[in-house]
Short mmCIF file of C-alpha atoms in Angstrom, two decimals:
data_model
loop_
_atom_site.label_atom_id
_atom_site.label_comp_id
_atom_site.label_asym_id
_atom_site.label_seq_id
_atom_site.Cartn_x
_atom_site.Cartn_y
_atom_site.Cartn_z
CA MET A 140 0.00 0.00 0.00
CA SER A 141 2.86 2.31 -0.86
CA GLY A 142 1.72 5.93 -0.75
CA ILE A 143 -2.02 5.22 -0.58
CA HIS A 144 -2.48 6.91 2.79
CA ALA A 145 -0.69 10.04 1.59
CA ILE A 146 -2.84 10.15 -1.54
CA ALA A 147 -5.99 9.70 0.58
CA ALA A 148 -4.86 12.53 2.87
CA ILE A 149 -4.35 14.84 -0.11
CA GLY A 150 -7.77 13.87 -1.45
CA LEU A 151 -9.38 14.60 1.91
CA VAL A 152 -7.75 18.04 2.13
CA LEU A 153 -8.98 18.93 -1.37
CA ARG A 154 -12.50 17.85 -0.49
CA LEU A 155 -12.55 19.75 2.80
CA ILE A 156 -11.34 22.93 1.11
CA VAL A 157 -14.17 22.80 -1.41
CA ALA A 158 -16.84 21.72 1.09
CA ILE A 159 -16.06 24.25 3.82
CA GLY A 160 -14.60 27.08 1.78
CA PHE A 161 -17.13 27.33 -1.05
CA GLU A 162 -20.78 26.91 -0.05
CA GLN A 163 -22.72 25.61 -3.05
CA VAL A 164 -25.72 23.52 -4.00
CA HIS A 165 -25.72 21.65 -7.28
CA HIS A 166 -29.37 20.55 -7.14
CA PRO A 167 -32.23 21.43 -4.76
CA ASP A 168 -32.68 17.77 -3.82
CA GLU A 169 -29.51 17.70 -1.75
CA VAL A 170 -30.99 20.37 0.53
CA PHE A 171 -34.73 19.72 0.60
CA GLN A 172 -34.83 15.93 0.23
CA TYR A 173 -32.09 15.21 2.78
CA TRP A 174 -30.66 18.14 4.78
CA GLU A 175 -34.08 19.68 5.32
CA GLN A 176 -35.74 16.44 6.38
CA ALA A 177 -32.98 15.63 8.87
CA HIS A 178 -33.37 19.14 10.28
CA ARG A 179 -37.14 18.69 10.46
CA TRP A 180 -36.70 15.39 12.32
CA VAL A 181 -34.24 16.78 14.88
CA PHE A 182 -35.56 20.32 15.38
CA GLY A 183 -39.22 19.88 14.47
CA TYR A 184 -39.63 22.29 11.56
CA GLY A 185 -38.70 22.56 7.90
CA TYR A 186 -40.12 22.41 4.40
CA ILE A 187 -42.09 19.30 3.46
CA PRO A 188 -41.81 18.68 -0.31
CA TRP A 189 -44.32 16.51 -2.09
CA GLU A 190 -42.01 13.47 -2.00
CA TYR A 191 -42.29 13.34 1.80
CA ARG A 192 -46.05 13.76 1.75
CA PHE A 193 -46.64 11.11 -0.91
CA GLY A 194 -44.06 8.76 0.62
CA ILE A 195 -41.78 8.19 -2.37
CA ARG A 196 -38.54 8.81 -0.45
CA SER A 197 -36.84 6.56 2.08
CA TRP A 198 -35.76 8.16 5.34
CA LEU A 199 -32.42 6.34 5.13
CA ILE A 200 -30.25 9.35 4.19
CA PRO A 201 -32.09 11.83 6.48
CA THR A 202 -31.58 9.31 9.29
CA LEU A 203 -27.84 9.18 8.58
CA LEU A 204 -27.71 12.99 8.67
CA ALA A 205 -29.96 13.25 11.70
CA ALA A 206 -27.57 11.25 13.91
CA PRO A 207 -24.70 13.80 13.93
CA LEU A 208 -27.21 16.64 13.79
CA TYR A 209 -28.84 15.37 16.98
CA LEU A 210 -25.40 15.14 18.58
CA CYS A 211 -24.83 18.81 17.73
CA LYS A 212 -28.16 19.61 19.35
CA LEU A 213 -27.23 17.74 22.54
CA LEU A 214 -23.88 19.57 22.71
CA HIS A 215 -25.58 22.95 22.09
CA LEU A 216 -23.60 23.35 18.87
CA ASP A 217 -26.80 23.63 16.87
CA GLN A 218 -26.00 26.61 14.67
CA PRO A 219 -25.76 26.05 10.89
CA SER A 220 -22.40 27.80 10.90
CA PHE A 221 -21.16 24.75 12.84
CA TYR A 222 -23.33 21.75 12.02
CA ILE A 223 -23.28 22.23 8.24
CA PRO A 224 -19.45 22.19 7.88
CA PHE A 225 -19.24 19.51 10.58
CA ILE A 226 -21.53 17.08 8.74
CA GLN A 227 -20.00 18.02 5.40
CA SER A 228 -16.60 17.10 6.84
CA LEU A 229 -17.97 13.71 7.88
CA LEU A 230 -19.28 13.20 4.35
CA CYS A 231 -15.86 14.14 2.92
CA LEU A 232 -14.29 11.60 5.25
CA ALA A 233 -16.69 8.95 3.95
CA SER A 234 -15.81 9.91 0.36
CA ILE A 235 -12.20 8.86 0.95
CA SER A 236 -13.45 5.27 0.75
CA VAL A 237 -13.55 5.83 -3.03
CA ILE A 238 -9.78 6.34 -3.07
CA TYR A 239 -9.11 3.16 -1.09
CA SER A 240 -11.66 1.15 -3.09
CA ALA A 241 -10.12 2.38 -6.34
CA TYR A 242 -6.70 1.34 -5.09
CA TRP A 243 -7.82 -2.20 -4.24
CA ILE A 244 -9.77 -2.63 -7.48
CA GLY A 245 -6.76 -1.45 -9.47
CA CYS A 246 -4.50 -3.86 -7.59
CA ASN A 247 -6.96 -6.75 -7.95
CA LEU A 248 -7.56 -6.31 -11.68
CA GLY A 249 -4.18 -4.88 -12.65
CA SER A 250 -1.11 -4.38 -10.51
CA GLU A 251 0.19 -2.36 -7.59
CA ARG A 252 0.93 0.52 -9.94
CA SER A 253 -2.59 0.30 -11.38
CA GLY A 254 -3.94 0.71 -7.87
CA GLN A 255 -1.70 3.69 -7.19
CA LEU A 256 -2.76 5.40 -10.40
CA ALA A 257 -6.45 4.67 -9.69
CA SER A 258 -6.18 6.14 -6.20
CA LEU A 259 -4.36 9.21 -7.56
CA PHE A 260 -6.96 9.81 -10.27
CA THR A 261 -9.93 9.43 -7.91
CA ALA A 262 -8.24 11.66 -5.32
CA CYS A 263 -7.82 14.60 -7.68
CA TRP A 264 -10.74 14.28 -10.12
CA TYR A 265 -12.85 17.44 -9.85
CA GLU A 266 -16.29 15.80 -9.95
CA LEU A 267 -15.42 13.48 -7.08
CA ILE A 268 -14.09 16.46 -5.13
CA TYR A 269 -17.15 18.59 -5.85
CA PHE A 270 -19.72 15.94 -4.89
CA ALA A 271 -17.83 14.57 -1.86
CA HIS A 272 -19.88 16.53 0.72
CA LYS A 273 -23.26 16.08 -0.96
CA PRO A 274 -25.55 13.52 0.73
CA THR A 275 -27.40 12.29 -2.33
CA PRO A 276 -28.29 8.64 -3.02
CA GLU A 277 -26.28 8.39 -6.23
CA VAL A 278 -23.13 9.64 -4.47
CA LEU A 279 -23.45 7.53 -1.32
CA GLY A 280 -24.59 4.55 -3.38
CA ALA A 281 -21.46 4.83 -5.53
CA TYR A 282 -19.28 4.62 -2.41
CA CYS A 283 -20.99 1.39 -1.36
CA PHE A 284 -20.87 -0.03 -4.88
CA LEU A 285 -17.13 0.54 -5.19
CA MET A 286 -16.58 -1.14 -1.84
CA ALA A 287 -18.58 -4.14 -3.08
CA VAL A 288 -16.49 -4.30 -6.27
CA ALA A 289 -13.25 -4.03 -4.30
CA ILE A 290 -14.22 -6.99 -2.13
CA ALA A 291 -15.62 -9.04 -5.01
CA THR A 292 -12.46 -8.67 -7.11
CA ARG A 293 -10.07 -9.71 -4.32
CA PRO A 294 -8.01 -12.75 -5.30
CA PRO A 295 -9.83 -15.85 -4.00
CA ARG A 296 -6.86 -17.02 -1.97
CA SER A 297 -6.66 -13.75 -0.04
CA SER A 298 -10.25 -14.22 1.12
CA GLN A 299 -10.09 -17.88 2.13
CA SER A 300 -8.78 -17.04 5.59
CA ALA A 301 -11.76 -14.84 6.42
CA PRO A 302 -14.73 -15.64 4.12
CA ARG A 303 -17.18 -14.71 6.84
CA ARG A 304 -15.81 -11.23 7.39
CA TRP A 305 -15.34 -10.35 3.72
CA GLY A 306 -18.57 -12.02 2.66
CA LEU A 307 -20.56 -10.18 5.31
CA LEU A 308 -19.00 -6.85 4.34
CA TRP A 309 -19.66 -7.51 0.65
CA GLY A 310 -23.32 -8.28 1.35
CA ILE A 311 -23.75 -5.16 3.48
CA SER A 312 -22.16 -2.84 0.91
CA SER A 313 -24.14 -4.43 -1.94
CA ALA A 314 -27.46 -4.12 -0.13
CA LEU A 315 -26.73 -0.52 0.83
CA THR A 316 -26.05 0.24 -2.83
CA VAL A 317 -29.51 -1.00 -3.78
CA ALA A 318 -31.17 0.67 -0.79
CA LEU A 319 -29.63 4.03 -1.66
CA ARG A 320 -30.01 3.89 -5.43
CA LEU A 321 -32.24 1.13 -6.77
CA GLN A 322 -31.27 2.00 -10.35
CA TYR A 323 -27.75 0.66 -9.66
CA LEU A 324 -29.13 -2.88 -9.28
CA PRO A 325 -28.31 -4.03 -12.87
CA ALA A 326 -24.67 -3.00 -12.45
CA LEU A 327 -24.59 -4.71 -9.07
CA ALA A 328 -25.97 -7.88 -10.67
CA ILE A 329 -22.83 -8.08 -12.81
CA VAL A 330 -20.72 -7.96 -9.66
CA GLY A 331 -22.94 -10.65 -8.16
CA LEU A 332 -22.28 -12.91 -11.15
CA TRP A 333 -18.55 -12.33 -10.69
CA VAL A 334 -18.88 -13.41 -7.04
CA LEU A 335 -20.85 -16.54 -7.89
CA TRP A 336 -18.25 -17.48 -10.48
CA ARG A 337 -15.13 -16.93 -8.35
CA ARG A 338 -16.13 -17.34 -4.70
CA ARG A 339 -16.72 -20.19 -2.29
CA TRP A 340 -20.23 -21.00 -1.11
CA ASP A 341 -19.52 -19.78 2.45
CA PHE A 342 -18.53 -16.33 1.12
CA VAL A 343 -21.83 -16.14 -0.80
CA ALA A 344 -23.78 -17.39 2.22
CA TRP A 345 -22.34 -14.76 4.54
CA GLY A 346 -22.85 -12.14 1.86
CA SER A 347 -26.50 -13.10 1.62
CA LEU A 348 -26.80 -12.81 5.39
CA GLY A 349 -25.24 -9.33 5.44
CA GLY A 350 -27.40 -8.14 2.58
CA GLY A 351 -30.52 -9.60 4.14
CA LEU A 352 -29.89 -7.82 7.43
CA VAL A 353 -29.49 -4.47 5.65
CA LEU A 354 -32.67 -4.98 3.64
CA LEU A 355 -34.56 -5.90 6.80
CA GLY A 356 -33.33 -2.68 8.38
CA VAL A 357 -34.35 -0.62 5.35
CA GLY A 358 -37.77 -2.24 5.25
CA GLY A 359 -38.14 -1.68 8.98
CA LEU A 360 -37.26 1.99 8.58
CA ASP A 361 -40.02 2.36 5.99
CA TRP A 362 -42.40 0.58 8.33
CA ILE A 363 -41.55 3.02 11.14
CA THR A 364 -41.74 6.14 8.97
CA TRP A 365 -44.36 5.25 6.35
CA GLY A 366 -46.31 2.47 8.04
CA VAL A 367 -45.54 -0.22 5.41
CA PRO A 368 -42.24 -2.07 4.81
CA PHE A 369 -40.47 -0.94 1.61
CA SER A 370 -43.31 1.49 0.97
CA SER A 371 -41.05 4.28 -0.34
CA TYR A 372 -39.62 2.05 -3.08
CA VAL A 373 -43.06 0.91 -4.21
CA GLN A 374 -44.47 4.45 -4.17
CA ASN A 375 -41.43 5.77 -6.00
CA TYR A 376 -41.99 3.30 -8.82
CA VAL A 377 -45.74 3.91 -8.92
CA PHE A 378 -45.49 7.69 -9.16
CA ASN A 379 -42.39 8.03 -11.33
CA LYS A 380 -42.85 5.09 -13.69
CA SER A 381 -46.56 4.24 -13.70
CA TYR A 382 -47.88 7.78 -13.32
CA GLY A 383 -44.99 9.43 -15.17
CA VAL A 384 -44.54 12.17 -12.58
CA SER A 385 -40.77 12.34 -13.15
CA SER A 386 -41.43 13.61 -16.68
CA LEU A 387 -42.82 16.79 -15.17
CA PHE A 388 -39.24 17.76 -14.33
CA GLY A 389 -37.94 17.36 -17.86
CA VAL A 390 -37.45 14.74 -20.56
CA SER A 391 -34.13 14.38 -22.37
CA PRO A 392 -33.17 12.53 -25.59
CA TRP A 393 -31.25 9.25 -25.44
CA PRO A 394 -27.74 10.66 -26.14
CA TYR A 395 -27.99 12.88 -23.02
CA TYR A 396 -25.60 10.85 -20.84
CA LEU A 397 -23.09 10.22 -23.62
CA GLU A 398 -22.98 13.94 -24.32
CA GLY A 399 -22.64 14.70 -20.62
CA LEU A 400 -19.73 12.30 -20.18
CA ALA A 401 -17.96 13.69 -23.22
CA TYR A 402 -18.59 17.23 -22.02
CA ALA A 403 -17.31 16.53 -18.51
CA SER A 404 -14.23 14.51 -19.44
CA GLY A 405 -13.47 15.53 -23.01
CA ILE A 406 -12.24 12.83 -25.36
CA LEU A 407 -10.12 11.28 -22.63
CA PRO A 408 -12.18 8.06 -22.21
CA LEU A 409 -12.14 7.47 -25.96
CA LEU A 410 -8.42 8.16 -26.10
CA ILE A 411 -7.70 5.61 -23.38
CA LEU A 412 -10.05 2.96 -24.80
CA LEU A 413 -8.18 2.96 -28.13
CA GLY A 414 -5.85 0.00 -28.13
CA SER A 415 -6.91 -1.20 -24.68
CA GLY A 416 -8.00 -4.64 -25.83
CA PRO A 417 -5.60 -6.64 -23.62
CA ALA A 418 -7.20 -5.17 -20.49
CA LEU A 419 -10.70 -6.32 -21.45
CA ARG A 420 -10.19 -9.92 -20.37
CA ARG A 421 -9.59 -9.10 -16.70
CA CYS A 422 -11.56 -5.86 -16.43
CA TRP A 423 -14.75 -6.68 -18.28
CA VAL A 424 -16.74 -6.27 -15.04
CA LEU A 425 -15.93 -2.54 -14.93
CA LEU A 426 -16.97 -1.85 -18.52
CA ALA A 427 -20.06 -4.02 -18.16
CA ALA A 428 -21.13 -2.05 -15.08
CA ILE A 429 -20.54 1.26 -16.89
CA ALA A 430 -22.53 0.11 -19.92
CA LEU A 431 -25.45 -1.12 -17.81
CA VAL A 432 -25.62 2.13 -15.82
CA VAL A 433 -25.75 4.17 -19.03
CA LEU A 434 -28.28 1.87 -20.73
CA THR A 435 -30.68 1.59 -17.80
CA HIS A 436 -30.63 5.32 -17.09
CA THR A 437 -31.03 6.13 -20.79
CA TRP A 438 -34.26 4.10 -20.71
CA ILE A 439 -35.67 6.51 -18.08
CA PRO A 440 -37.17 9.65 -19.76
CA HIS A 441 -36.12 12.07 -16.99
CA LYS A 442 -32.34 12.33 -17.07
CA GLU A 443 -29.85 14.21 -14.95
CA TYR A 444 -26.09 13.88 -15.15
CA ARG A 445 -25.79 13.32 -11.40
CA PHE A 446 -27.80 10.07 -11.72
CA ILE A 447 -24.82 8.29 -13.31
CA PHE A 448 -22.27 9.56 -10.79
CA ILE A 449 -21.14 5.97 -10.26
CA ILE A 450 -19.56 5.91 -13.72
CA ILE A 451 -16.94 8.54 -12.84
CA PRO A 452 -14.80 6.47 -10.43
CA LEU A 453 -15.36 3.30 -12.49
CA TRP A 454 -13.91 4.75 -15.66
CA LEU A 455 -11.04 6.40 -13.77
CA ILE A 456 -10.07 2.98 -12.43
CA TRP A 457 -10.34 1.55 -15.93
CA VAL A 458 -8.13 4.37 -17.25
CA ALA A 459 -5.52 3.62 -14.58
CA ILE A 460 -5.39 -0.08 -15.49
CA VAL A 461 -5.14 0.64 -19.22
CA LEU A 462 -2.39 3.22 -18.72
CA ASP A 463 -0.43 0.82 -16.56
CA ARG A 464 -0.63 -1.90 -19.20
CA ASP A 465 0.26 0.46 -22.04
CA LEU A 466 3.18 2.03 -20.18
CA PRO A 467 5.92 -0.54 -19.57
CA LEU A 468 8.49 0.05 -16.86
CA ASP A 469 10.96 1.54 -19.30
CA GLY A 470 8.33 3.34 -21.39
CA LEU A 471 8.66 6.71 -19.70
CA ALA A 472 12.45 6.60 -19.94
CA ARG A 473 12.26 5.82 -23.65
CA LEU A 474 9.79 8.68 -24.14
CA LEU A 475 12.10 11.14 -22.39
CA THR A 476 14.98 9.95 -24.54
CA ALA A 477 12.92 10.55 -27.68
CA VAL A 478 11.98 14.05 -26.52
CA ARG A 479 15.64 15.03 -26.15
CA GLN A 480 16.37 14.09 -29.76
CA VAL A 481 16.04 16.64 -32.57
CA SER A 482 13.86 14.34 -34.64
CA TRP A 483 11.64 11.55 -33.42
CA PRO A 484 12.40 8.16 -34.96
CA ARG A 485 9.24 6.19 -35.27
CA SER A 486 10.89 3.35 -33.47
CA ALA A 487 11.92 5.50 -30.48
CA VAL A 488 8.61 5.12 -28.68
CA SER A 489 5.47 3.09 -29.29
CA ALA A 490 1.99 4.51 -29.85
CA GLN A 491 0.86 2.80 -26.65
CA THR A 492 3.56 4.55 -24.65
CA LEU A 493 2.70 7.93 -26.16
CA ARG A 494 -0.98 7.44 -25.40
CA ALA A 495 -0.24 6.27 -21.87
CA CYS A 496 2.03 9.21 -21.10
CA LEU A 497 -0.53 11.60 -22.55
CA GLY A 498 -3.19 10.05 -20.35
CA LEU A 499 -0.99 10.34 -17.26
CA VAL A 500 -0.76 14.07 -17.92
CA LEU A 501 -4.37 14.69 -18.95
CA VAL A 502 -6.17 12.93 -16.11
CA PRO A 503 -4.61 14.94 -13.23
CA LEU A 504 -4.62 18.10 -15.36
CA ILE A 505 -8.34 17.91 -16.12
CA GLY A 506 -9.09 16.68 -12.61
CA LEU A 507 -7.31 19.40 -10.66
CA GLY A 508 -7.90 22.05 -13.33
CA GLY A 509 -11.60 21.36 -13.15
CA VAL A 510 -11.68 22.57 -9.55
CA LEU A 511 -10.90 26.13 -10.64
CA LEU A 512 -11.91 26.06 -14.31
CA PRO A 513 -14.38 23.17 -14.64
CA PRO A 514 -14.40 21.59 -18.10
CA ALA A 515 -18.03 20.59 -17.52
CA GLN A 516 -19.29 24.12 -17.02
CA GLY A 517 -22.90 22.99 -17.26
CA LEU A 518 -22.30 20.86 -14.17
CA TYR A 519 -21.90 23.96 -12.02
CA ALA A 520 -24.53 26.13 -13.70
CA GLY A 521 -26.93 27.24 -11.01
CA PHE A 522 -29.16 24.62 -9.45
CA TYR A 523 -30.27 22.59 -12.41
CA GLY A 524 -27.08 21.22 -13.94
CA GLN A 525 -28.02 22.88 -17.21
CA PRO A 526 -26.03 25.67 -18.89
CA GLN A 527 -27.34 29.00 -17.63
CA TRP A 528 -24.55 31.21 -18.82
CA GLY A 529 -25.84 34.31 -17.03
CA LYS A 530 -25.53 32.60 -13.62
CA LEU A 531 -22.53 30.31 -13.95
CA TYR A 532 -21.06 29.03 -10.70
CA THR A 533 -17.68 27.40 -10.33
CA LEU A 534 -15.97 25.94 -7.31
CA VAL A 535 -14.46 29.28 -6.37
CA ASP A 536 -17.92 30.84 -5.89
CA ARG A 537 -20.13 30.92 -2.82
CA GLN A 538 -23.78 30.98 -3.75
CA PRO A 539 -25.25 34.13 -2.21
CA THR A 540 -28.67 32.56 -1.69
CA LEU A 541 -27.09 30.14 0.81
CA ILE A 542 -24.84 32.70 2.45
CA SER A 543 -27.79 35.05 2.94
CA TYR A 544 -29.65 32.43 5.01
CA LEU A 545 -26.52 31.67 7.04
CA ARG A 546 -26.15 35.38 7.81
CA LEU A 547 -29.80 35.68 8.80
CA SER A 548 -29.49 32.69 11.14
CA GLN A 549 -27.24 34.85 13.34
CA GLU A 550 -29.59 37.83 13.50
CA PRO A 551 -30.98 38.46 17.02
CA GLN A 552 -34.11 40.25 15.72
CA LEU A 553 -35.68 38.00 13.08
CA TRP A 554 -39.46 37.60 12.87
CA GLY A 555 -39.92 36.93 9.17
CA VAL A 556 -38.08 36.81 5.83
CA LEU A 557 -39.26 38.02 2.43
CA ASN A 558 -37.23 36.44 -0.38
CA LEU A 559 -37.73 38.33 -3.63
CA ALA A 560 -34.68 36.85 -5.32
CA TYR A 561 -35.33 33.11 -5.59
CA PRO A 562 -38.20 30.59 -5.21
CA TRP A 563 -38.21 28.33 -2.16
CA PHE A 564 -36.47 25.40 -3.88
CA ALA A 565 -33.48 27.57 -4.84
CA THR A 566 -32.70 28.61 -1.26
CA GLY A 567 -31.02 27.04 1.75
CA GLY A 568 -34.33 26.27 3.46
CA TYR A 569 -34.71 26.01 7.20
CA SER A 570 -31.65 23.80 7.47
CA TYR A 571 -29.58 26.88 6.61
CA LEU A 572 -31.80 29.52 8.22
CA HIS A 573 -32.38 27.49 11.41
CA ARG A 574 -35.02 29.88 12.69
CA ASP A 575 -38.67 28.89 12.93
CA VAL A 576 -40.04 32.04 11.33
CA PRO A 577 -42.26 32.54 8.26
CA ILE A 578 -40.45 32.74 4.93
CA TYR A 579 -42.45 34.64 2.33
CA PHE A 580 -41.92 35.06 -1.40
CA GLY A 581 -43.06 37.49 -4.05
CA GLU A 582 -46.52 35.94 -4.47
CA HIS A 583 -47.27 36.50 -0.77
CA ARG A 584 -46.58 40.23 -0.82
CA ALA A 585 -49.98 41.13 -2.26
CA LEU A 586 -51.70 39.29 0.63
CA TRP A 587 -50.43 41.81 3.18
CA GLY A 588 -52.88 44.42 1.99
CA GLN A 589 -52.24 47.90 3.31
CA ARG A 590 -50.07 46.81 6.20
CA GLN A 591 -46.40 47.70 6.29
CA ALA A 592 -43.92 45.03 5.25
CA SER A 593 -42.15 45.33 8.61
CA ASP A 594 -45.31 44.03 10.30
CA TYR A 595 -44.63 40.65 8.67
CA VAL A 596 -40.89 40.47 8.02
CA SER A 597 -37.73 41.84 9.53
CA HIS A 598 -35.50 41.15 6.51
CA ILE A 599 -35.93 41.28 2.76
CA ILE A 600 -33.66 39.53 0.26
CA CYS A 601 -33.71 41.20 -3.14
CA GLU A 602 -31.83 41.64 -6.41
CA PRO A 603 -30.90 45.23 -7.26
CA GLU A 604 -30.62 44.31 -10.93
CA GLN A 605 -34.31 43.34 -10.88
CA ASN A 606 -35.33 46.60 -9.16
CA ASN A 607 -37.22 44.68 -6.47
CA CYS A 608 -35.46 46.06 -3.39
CA PRO A 609 -37.76 47.71 -0.81
CA GLN A 610 -38.74 51.34 -1.15
CA GLU A 611 -40.32 51.52 2.29
CA PRO A 612 -38.59 53.97 4.66
CA GLU A 613 -38.74 51.47 7.54
CA PHE A 614 -36.09 49.29 5.82
CA GLU A 615 -32.36 49.94 5.41
CA ARG A 616 -29.71 48.21 3.35
CA TRP A 617 -27.87 45.78 5.63
CA GLN A 618 -25.58 43.53 3.54
CA HIS A 619 -24.53 43.08 -0.07
CA LEU A 620 -23.79 39.53 -1.31
CA ASN A 621 -22.71 39.26 -4.93
CA ASN A 622 -25.94 39.88 -6.88
CA LEU A 623 -28.12 40.01 -3.73
CA GLU A 624 -28.82 42.55 -1.04
CA ILE A 625 -30.33 42.03 2.39
CA TRP A 626 -32.45 44.83 3.85
CA ARG A 627 -33.62 44.88 7.45
CA ALA A 628 -36.33 46.71 9.36
CA THR A 629 -35.21 49.61 11.49
CA GLN A 630 -37.92 49.16 14.13
CA VAL A 631 -39.64 46.22 15.80
CA PRO A 632 -43.45 46.28 15.27
CA GLN A 633 -45.77 46.34 18.25
CA GLN A 634 -47.35 43.09 17.04
CA VAL A 635 -45.91 40.78 14.39
CA GLN A 636 -48.47 39.71 11.80
CA THR A 637 -48.57 36.32 10.06
CA LEU A 638 -50.56 35.01 7.13
CA ASP A 639 -52.90 32.11 7.77
CA LEU A 640 -51.05 29.88 5.32
CA ASP A 641 -49.18 26.60 5.60
CA LEU A 642 -45.91 27.88 4.19
CA LYS A 643 -43.88 24.76 4.99
CA ASN A 644 -46.07 22.26 3.09
CA VAL A 645 -45.07 23.32 -0.40
CA LEU A 646 -47.33 22.18 -3.21
CA GLN A 647 -46.09 20.69 -6.46
CA GLY A 648 -47.97 21.48 -9.64
CA GLY A 649 -48.90 18.40 -11.63
CA VAL A 650 -48.87 16.25 -8.49
CA ASP A 651 -50.98 17.80 -5.73
CA ASP A 652 -53.70 18.82 -8.18
CA ARG A 653 -53.90 15.28 -9.63
CA PHE A 654 -53.09 12.77 -6.89
CA LYS A 655 -53.68 12.13 -3.21
CA PRO A 656 -51.11 10.55 -0.88
CA GLN A 657 -51.56 6.79 -0.52
CA VAL A 658 -49.60 6.56 2.73
CA THR A 659 -49.86 8.19 6.14
CA PRO A 660 -46.46 9.48 7.28
CA HIS A 661 -45.57 8.74 10.89
CA LEU A 662 -42.98 11.54 10.94
CA ARG A 663 -44.48 15.00 10.59
#
């Protein structure tokens, strides 16, 4: 394991810098489906999106987030300025498992140097750095999947001494993969076939036991939270596949994922695959998993690049193995010798060596360069992962809509917020605000009638470019954040007014006006 711990340490530092230094949200789901629900569980208030009223989400990830969040509450460290970076740091620590898994997969399917290259590539690749602190099912599911592959590809002899331990761990990681992201099941089935082909019966038996225990726990969690075992998985299929609700959020053509991969990584995968035939015999499981993930997700009409996150570390491991096979021990020395010559003899260096050396330069260059100047600019464009060139975010930005809520969470006089800049799903929610006060938006302003705005809210978030900042004399400009401004009331009203509206149960057009929940949530 020469150098693996140092590489993992470097990867952790890179992830912590991005997570703590640059507050960003790639998609609203990471806040409102997971952070917000954990906050609602621990502190008793937060937005309730339609998924948690219709029961199509498992409480597995919110439960994982709620555990450290509850610890922060017990220790009276329950301010978002602490608990958000604290939990993000824990998620970054969990993401380091990708580096170790990549190392072991590279060693198992290639060589020690393949493992070192795989760990280096996964440590510095910008997408893995950017998503490390995001508690989404596709990200956490990828961590578990890679662990399952690392265990499955271990040489049989190395596992004979402890088939129970490794089999149990393989079953647990495999079941967690399915529990977190059911769409990864076809790729996991390939790994299962590999295990059945190469492993002893006791390894498979203990793996089945570990997987069964995890599935019982997941089903029990649904029974506690939704009243029926595995209810969230059934409801998710019914609403998204049978009722076609997922199409409300966009339908993309079949080449969407191929275009996204090419856009995010350039022609690098194609470059490495050329002439990589000798590696296919031992590494077919990686390419088969990649192909199945792309094919199964292409079949689903609603597509988002983040859904196939699992492909990123898989193809980086594949690249490492191919480069190692194409670059013999003396290949780099021969390339350097050829560079020093005035003219390059064709015989001085092989095409495989040239391609391998080029890959060794391009992978870290694109990976680390993507942190500051992301090649996949659409990946960081606002909240939707689609190119919005007027509001392009990179890793060196801090999204003002999140920072504004963090600033307001520290305000001693806060009795209401009017957000004129963004809709509710493009904000930090109550998990960032952490104050149980009404949050109003532009459509609520007309409901105040002739009353002053300060009777309802103490702070107004606005965009000067949109000319929607308050004109009332009872408000003053308080802070300026990039394209946003925060205004605050100069006086406390004698009696704070509230609208008789359920502002936390947000309705979803195309769902609430067509369907009724089929489950009764036990957590409110």
